[in-house]
XYZ file of C-alpha atoms in Angstrom:
106
model
C 22.627 -19.119 -1.048
C 19.529 -17.230 -1.500
C 18.421 -18.018 1.724
C 21.286 -16.800 2.991
C 21.324 -13.616 1.285
C 17.872 -12.586 2.971
C 19.690 -13.731 6.289
C 22.829 -11.778 6.240
C 20.583 -8.622 6.376
C 20.158 -9.242 9.678
C 24.341 -8.065 10.179
C 22.484 -4.397 10.307
C 20.894 -5.259 13.728
C 24.385 -6.268 15.559
C 25.515 -2.774 15.204
C 27.435 -2.704 11.832
C 26.201 0.215 9.885
C 24.458 -0.230 6.856
C 25.441 -4.107 7.278
C 21.962 -5.125 6.388
C 22.766 -3.608 2.736
C 26.559 -4.703 2.684
C 25.904 -8.524 3.598
C 23.615 -9.375 0.884
C 25.512 -7.093 -1.522
C 28.457 -9.234 -1.181
C 27.217 -12.472 -1.453
C 24.884 -11.334 -4.422
C 28.160 -9.786 -6.183
C 30.163 -12.719 -5.822
C 27.222 -15.600 -6.773
C 24.994 -13.350 -8.987
C 26.640 -14.735 -12.330
C 26.830 -18.467 -11.146
C 22.825 -18.694 -10.228
C 20.226 -16.717 -11.506
C 17.867 -17.833 -8.409
C 20.641 -15.948 -6.202
C 20.630 -12.888 -8.839
C 17.040 -12.582 -8.394
C 16.979 -12.989 -4.760
C 19.770 -10.887 -4.354
C 18.419 -7.820 -6.125
C 15.281 -8.187 -4.153
C 16.881 -8.355 -1.024
C 19.156 -5.232 -1.742
C 16.002 -3.153 -2.959
C 14.186 -3.947 0.414
C 17.075 -3.020 2.342
C 17.587 0.225 0.595
C 14.197 1.261 1.007
C 14.017 0.033 4.761
C 17.007 2.225 5.135
C 14.968 5.353 3.886
C 12.644 4.454 5.433
C 14.114 4.685 8.804
C 15.953 7.773 8.025
C 12.190 9.377 7.204
C 11.240 7.850 10.634
C 14.207 9.412 12.260
C 13.025 12.833 10.921
C 9.644 12.233 12.064
C 10.778 11.658 15.730
C 10.333 15.693 15.906
C 6.662 15.562 15.273
C 6.574 12.474 17.406
C 4.921 10.255 14.925
C 8.211 8.667 14.114
C 8.250 7.321 17.538
C 5.151 5.109 16.575
C 6.289 4.444 13.325
C 9.973 3.241 13.669
C 9.122 0.264 15.768
C 6.645 -0.500 13.136
C 9.389 -0.436 10.503
C 11.719 -2.850 12.630
C 9.183 -5.254 12.987
C 7.898 -5.135 9.437
C 11.722 -5.357 8.155
C 12.303 -8.580 10.421
C 9.255 -10.241 9.449
C 9.351 -9.567 5.795
C 13.074 -10.704 5.778
C 12.365 -13.998 7.587
C 9.506 -14.628 5.253
C 11.840 -13.989 2.374
C 14.220 -16.555 3.545
C 11.585 -19.276 4.089
C 10.319 -18.399 0.421
C 13.977 -18.625 -0.794
C 14.359 -22.027 1.170
C 11.396 -23.366 -0.733
C 12.999 -22.491 -4.044
C 10.869 -18.844 -4.572
C 11.746 -15.270 -5.249
C 10.079 -13.251 -2.570
C 8.959 -10.029 -3.916
C 9.407 -7.445 -0.615
C 6.051 -5.338 -0.377
C 6.624 -1.543 -0.394
C 10.145 -1.764 -1.986
C 11.498 1.063 -4.327
C 13.279 -0.734 -7.347
C 16.992 0.480 -7.396
C 18.862 -2.459 -8.797
C 16.718 -4.120 -11.917
């Protein structure tokens, strides 16, 4: 289940607005009381995805000064890579702490 929490964040890439947050949130909300590992993993995933959305908005604003053109693809690649790493770690039974994450949910 914890690995699925990471992978559900890819819903955002298929065109569902904030799907990268909603997918993991629904799973975390349903399973957080049943499994402490899913609870910890879900919080990490949600914090990272919320942070990534904020960083994406900043990159969008920076498009006007051209640096966003460079930063947005880097952000997208980082989100994909870190999400895959997180899913692999969850499959191994480890809570993955995403880098560059603002802790909104503790």
